[in-house]
Coordinates of C-alpha atoms in Angstrom, one line a residue:
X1 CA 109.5 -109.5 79.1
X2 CA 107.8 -108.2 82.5
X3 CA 109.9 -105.5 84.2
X4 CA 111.0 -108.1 86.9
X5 CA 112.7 -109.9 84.0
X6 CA 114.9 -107.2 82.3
X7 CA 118.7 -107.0 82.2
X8 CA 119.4 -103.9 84.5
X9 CA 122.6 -102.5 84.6
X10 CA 125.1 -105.1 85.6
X11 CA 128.4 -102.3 85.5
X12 CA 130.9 -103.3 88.2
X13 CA 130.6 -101.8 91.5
X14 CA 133.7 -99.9 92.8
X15 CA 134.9 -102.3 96.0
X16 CA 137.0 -99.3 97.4
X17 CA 133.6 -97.9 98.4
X18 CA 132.4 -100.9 100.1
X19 CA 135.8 -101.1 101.6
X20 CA 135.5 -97.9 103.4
X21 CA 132.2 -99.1 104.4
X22 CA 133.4 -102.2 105.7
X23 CA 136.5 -100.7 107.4
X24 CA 134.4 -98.8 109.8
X25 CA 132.3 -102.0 110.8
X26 CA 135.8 -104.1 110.6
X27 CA 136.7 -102.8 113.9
X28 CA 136.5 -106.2 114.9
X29 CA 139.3 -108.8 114.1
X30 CA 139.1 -111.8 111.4
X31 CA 140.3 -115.0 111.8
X32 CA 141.1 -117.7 109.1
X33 CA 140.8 -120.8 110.2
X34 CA 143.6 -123.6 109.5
X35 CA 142.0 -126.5 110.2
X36 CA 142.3 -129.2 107.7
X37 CA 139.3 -130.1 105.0
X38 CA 136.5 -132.4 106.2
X39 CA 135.6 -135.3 104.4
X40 CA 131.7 -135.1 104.0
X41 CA 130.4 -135.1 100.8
X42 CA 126.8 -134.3 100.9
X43 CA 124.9 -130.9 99.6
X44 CA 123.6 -128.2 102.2
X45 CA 120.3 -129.2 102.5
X46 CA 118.1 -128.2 99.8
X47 CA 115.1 -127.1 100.7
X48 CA 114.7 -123.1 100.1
X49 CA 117.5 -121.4 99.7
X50 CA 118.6 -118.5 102.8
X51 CA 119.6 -115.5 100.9
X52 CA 116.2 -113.7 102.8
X53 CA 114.7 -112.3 105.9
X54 CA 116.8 -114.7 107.9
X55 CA 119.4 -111.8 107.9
X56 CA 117.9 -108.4 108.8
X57 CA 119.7 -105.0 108.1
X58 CA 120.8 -102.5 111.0
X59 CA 123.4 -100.7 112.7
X60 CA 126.6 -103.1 114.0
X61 CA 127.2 -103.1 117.6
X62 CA 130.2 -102.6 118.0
X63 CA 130.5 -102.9 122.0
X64 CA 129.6 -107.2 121.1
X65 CA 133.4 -107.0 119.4
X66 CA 132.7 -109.9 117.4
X67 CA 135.1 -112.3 115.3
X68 CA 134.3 -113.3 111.7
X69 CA 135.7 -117.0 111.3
X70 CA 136.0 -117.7 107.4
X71 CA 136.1 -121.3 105.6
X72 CA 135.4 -122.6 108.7
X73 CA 135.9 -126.9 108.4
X74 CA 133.1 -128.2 110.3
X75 CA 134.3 -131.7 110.7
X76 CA 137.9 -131.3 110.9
X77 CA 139.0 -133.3 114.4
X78 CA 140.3 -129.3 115.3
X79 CA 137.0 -127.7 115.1
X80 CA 135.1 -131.1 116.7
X81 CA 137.7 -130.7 119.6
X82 CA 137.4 -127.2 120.3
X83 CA 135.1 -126.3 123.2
X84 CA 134.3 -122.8 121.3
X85 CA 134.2 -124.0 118.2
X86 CA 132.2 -127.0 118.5
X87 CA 129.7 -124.9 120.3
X88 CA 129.6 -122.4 117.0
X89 CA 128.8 -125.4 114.8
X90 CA 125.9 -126.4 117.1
X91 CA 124.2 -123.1 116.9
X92 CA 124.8 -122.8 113.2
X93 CA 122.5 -126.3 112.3
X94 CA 120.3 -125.1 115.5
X95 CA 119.4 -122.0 112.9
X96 CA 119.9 -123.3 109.7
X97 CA 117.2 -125.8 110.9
X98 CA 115.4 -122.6 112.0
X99 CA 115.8 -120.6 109.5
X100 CA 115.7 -123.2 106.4
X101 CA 114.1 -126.2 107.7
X102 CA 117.6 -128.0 107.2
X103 CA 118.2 -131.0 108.9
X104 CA 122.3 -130.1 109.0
X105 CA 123.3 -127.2 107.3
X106 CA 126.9 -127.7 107.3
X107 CA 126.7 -131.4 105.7
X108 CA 128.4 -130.2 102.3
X109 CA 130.5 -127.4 104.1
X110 CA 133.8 -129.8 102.7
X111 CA 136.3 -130.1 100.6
X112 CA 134.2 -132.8 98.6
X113 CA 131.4 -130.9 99.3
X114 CA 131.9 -127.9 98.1
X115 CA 130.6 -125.7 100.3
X116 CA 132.2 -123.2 102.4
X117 CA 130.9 -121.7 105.6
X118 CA 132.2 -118.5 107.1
X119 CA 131.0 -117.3 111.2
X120 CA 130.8 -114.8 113.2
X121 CA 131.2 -115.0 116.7
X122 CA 131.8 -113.4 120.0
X123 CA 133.2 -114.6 123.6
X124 CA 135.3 -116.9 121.6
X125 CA 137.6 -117.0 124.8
X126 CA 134.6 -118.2 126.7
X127 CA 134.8 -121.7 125.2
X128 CA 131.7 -123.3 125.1
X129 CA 129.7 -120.1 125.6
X130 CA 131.1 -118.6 122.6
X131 CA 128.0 -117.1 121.0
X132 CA 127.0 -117.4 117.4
X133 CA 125.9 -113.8 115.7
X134 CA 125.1 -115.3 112.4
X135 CA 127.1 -117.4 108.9
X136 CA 127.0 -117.7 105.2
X137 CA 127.6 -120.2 103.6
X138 CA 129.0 -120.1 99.5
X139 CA 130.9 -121.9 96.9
X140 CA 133.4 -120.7 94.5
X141 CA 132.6 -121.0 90.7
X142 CA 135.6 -119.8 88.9
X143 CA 133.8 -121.1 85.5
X144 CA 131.5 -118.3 86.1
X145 CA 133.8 -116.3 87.5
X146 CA 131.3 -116.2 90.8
X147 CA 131.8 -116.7 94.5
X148 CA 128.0 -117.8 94.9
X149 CA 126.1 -117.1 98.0
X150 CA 123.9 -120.1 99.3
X151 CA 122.8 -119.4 102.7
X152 CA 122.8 -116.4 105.1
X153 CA 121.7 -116.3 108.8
X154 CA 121.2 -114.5 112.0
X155 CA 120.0 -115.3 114.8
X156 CA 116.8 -113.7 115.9
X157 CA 118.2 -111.8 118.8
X158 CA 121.0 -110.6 117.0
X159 CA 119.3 -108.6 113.9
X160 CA 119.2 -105.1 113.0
X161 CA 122.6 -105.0 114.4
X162 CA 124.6 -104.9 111.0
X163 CA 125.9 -108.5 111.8
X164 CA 124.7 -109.9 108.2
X165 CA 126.1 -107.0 106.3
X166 CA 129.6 -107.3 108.0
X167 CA 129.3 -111.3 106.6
X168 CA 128.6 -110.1 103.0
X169 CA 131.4 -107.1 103.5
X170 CA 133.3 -109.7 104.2
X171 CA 133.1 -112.3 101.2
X172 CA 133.2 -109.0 99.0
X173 CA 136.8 -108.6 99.9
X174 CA 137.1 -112.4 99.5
X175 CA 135.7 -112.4 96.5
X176 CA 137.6 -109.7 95.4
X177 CA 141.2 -111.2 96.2
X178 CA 140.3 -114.7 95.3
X179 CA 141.8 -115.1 91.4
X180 CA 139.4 -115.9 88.5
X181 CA 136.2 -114.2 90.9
X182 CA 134.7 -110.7 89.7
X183 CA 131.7 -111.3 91.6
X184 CA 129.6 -111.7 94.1
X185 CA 126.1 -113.8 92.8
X186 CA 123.1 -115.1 95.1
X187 CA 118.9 -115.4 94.6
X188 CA 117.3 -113.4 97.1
X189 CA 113.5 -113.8 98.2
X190 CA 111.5 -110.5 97.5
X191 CA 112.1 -109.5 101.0
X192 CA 115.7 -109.1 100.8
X193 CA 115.8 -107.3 97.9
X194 CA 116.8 -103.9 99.3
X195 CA 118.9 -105.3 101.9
X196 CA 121.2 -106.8 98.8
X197 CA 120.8 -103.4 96.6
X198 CA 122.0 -101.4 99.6
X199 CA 125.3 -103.3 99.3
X200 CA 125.6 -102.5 95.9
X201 CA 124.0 -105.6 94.5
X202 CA 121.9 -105.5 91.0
X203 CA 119.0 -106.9 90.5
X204 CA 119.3 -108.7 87.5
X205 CA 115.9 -111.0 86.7
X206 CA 113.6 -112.8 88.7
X207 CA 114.2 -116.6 88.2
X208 CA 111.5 -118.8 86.5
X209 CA 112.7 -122.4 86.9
X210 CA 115.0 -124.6 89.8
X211 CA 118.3 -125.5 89.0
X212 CA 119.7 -128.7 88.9
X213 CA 121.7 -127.7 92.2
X214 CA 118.3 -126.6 94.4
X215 CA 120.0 -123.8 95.1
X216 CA 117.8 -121.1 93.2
X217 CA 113.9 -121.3 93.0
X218 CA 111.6 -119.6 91.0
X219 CA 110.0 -116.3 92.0
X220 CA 113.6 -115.6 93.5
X221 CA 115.8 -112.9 92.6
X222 CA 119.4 -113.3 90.8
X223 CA 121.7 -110.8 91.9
X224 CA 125.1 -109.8 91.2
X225 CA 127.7 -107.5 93.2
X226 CA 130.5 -107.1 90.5
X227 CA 133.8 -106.7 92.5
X228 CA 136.0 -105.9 89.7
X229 CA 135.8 -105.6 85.9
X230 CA 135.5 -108.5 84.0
X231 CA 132.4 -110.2 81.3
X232 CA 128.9 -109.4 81.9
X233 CA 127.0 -112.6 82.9
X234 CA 125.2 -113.3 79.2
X235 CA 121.8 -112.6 79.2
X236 CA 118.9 -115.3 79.2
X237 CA 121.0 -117.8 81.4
X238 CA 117.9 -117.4 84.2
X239 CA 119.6 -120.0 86.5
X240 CA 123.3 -119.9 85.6
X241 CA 124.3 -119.3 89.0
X242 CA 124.8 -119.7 92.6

């Protein structure tokens, strides 16, 4: 077994130092968002995955005061027939299409779907001028006791200010008071590697095969942020994930 491919230590991170991390960058309010589940039934898109470069490190401007908007229902009739939101959803398949070549990467972002899509945003008052600073997008797997990361984004004019770190803050705590999750999981390109391990994530072995889901690819990197005790993930299962 290559050194890429050993089990590392997989011990649970302690949250409640995230959660002062996160309560210094969470000077900014969050917003859940009521609107009721969409009916689309269709998979983000599947070509390569986003947990990468799309989403780059820094310090979080706080002056932008931004909002994060979580499990977000892109095609609720609320979120169509808001000026802000609408707007929101526009930029987000404008980057995922960017980022991940993905023709609409809110397609499975449903209750049939799936998928769940938080944002964050700023000048939400502004209406159709609110500006998005970047979203993930992840599904809960309580059989694997995993809130799975798919896809996370920000636009290029907004990196290197902390903006994707305050998204993955952010579904830490989810994960963390969501029951039957212990964990945070997601396959990272080589690039993002350290951006992941500086959150507390551990690498745990490179991936050698695609899933049935296209949501892992090989040469990727399975990671885990444990959020609270519970089983280790068994070893060998390369692509149980995500």
């Amino acid at each position: 077994m290559s050194g890429d491919d050993q089990q590392l230590d997989t011990g649970a991170v302690d949250v409640s130092a995230l959660e002062a991390d996160f309560k210094v960058l969470l000077t900014v309010p969050r917003h859940v968002s009521k609107e009721s589940l969409g009916s689309d039934s269709t998979a983000p898109g599947s070509e390569t995955p986003s947990v990468d470069e799309c989403s780059q490190e820094g310090q979080l401007d706080v002056e932008s005061n931004p909002v994060i908007l979580t499990d977000v229902k892109p095609h609720a009739e609320d979120s169509q027939s808001d000026p802000a939101m609408f707007a929101l959803l526009a930029q987000a398949r404008q980057l995922g299409q960017e980022c991940f070549k993905d023709k609409d990467c809110l397609s499975g972002c449903s209750k049939r779907g799936g998928w769940h899509i938080n944002l964050l945003a700023e000048g939400l008052d502004h209406g159709a001028a609110a500006s998005l600073l970047g979203f993930v997008i992840y599904r809960l797997k309580p059989d694997v006791r995993s809130l799975s990361v798919y896809k996370l984004a920000v636009p290029e004019q907004y990196r290197r200010h902390g903006y994707g770190k305050l998204l993955m803050l952010e579904l830490a705590q989810q994960a963390k008071q969501t029951p039957d999750i212990d964990r945070v999981s997601l396959a990272s390109l080589a690039g993002a590697i350290s951006f992941y391990q500086r959150l507390g994530f551990k690498r745990l072995h490179t991936i050698t095969e695609k899933d049935a889901t296209d949501t892992a690819f090989p040469g990727q990197v399975y990671m885990e942020l444990r959020t609270r005790g519970g089983a280790q993930a068994p070893k060998g299962k390369k692509n149980r994930k995500r």
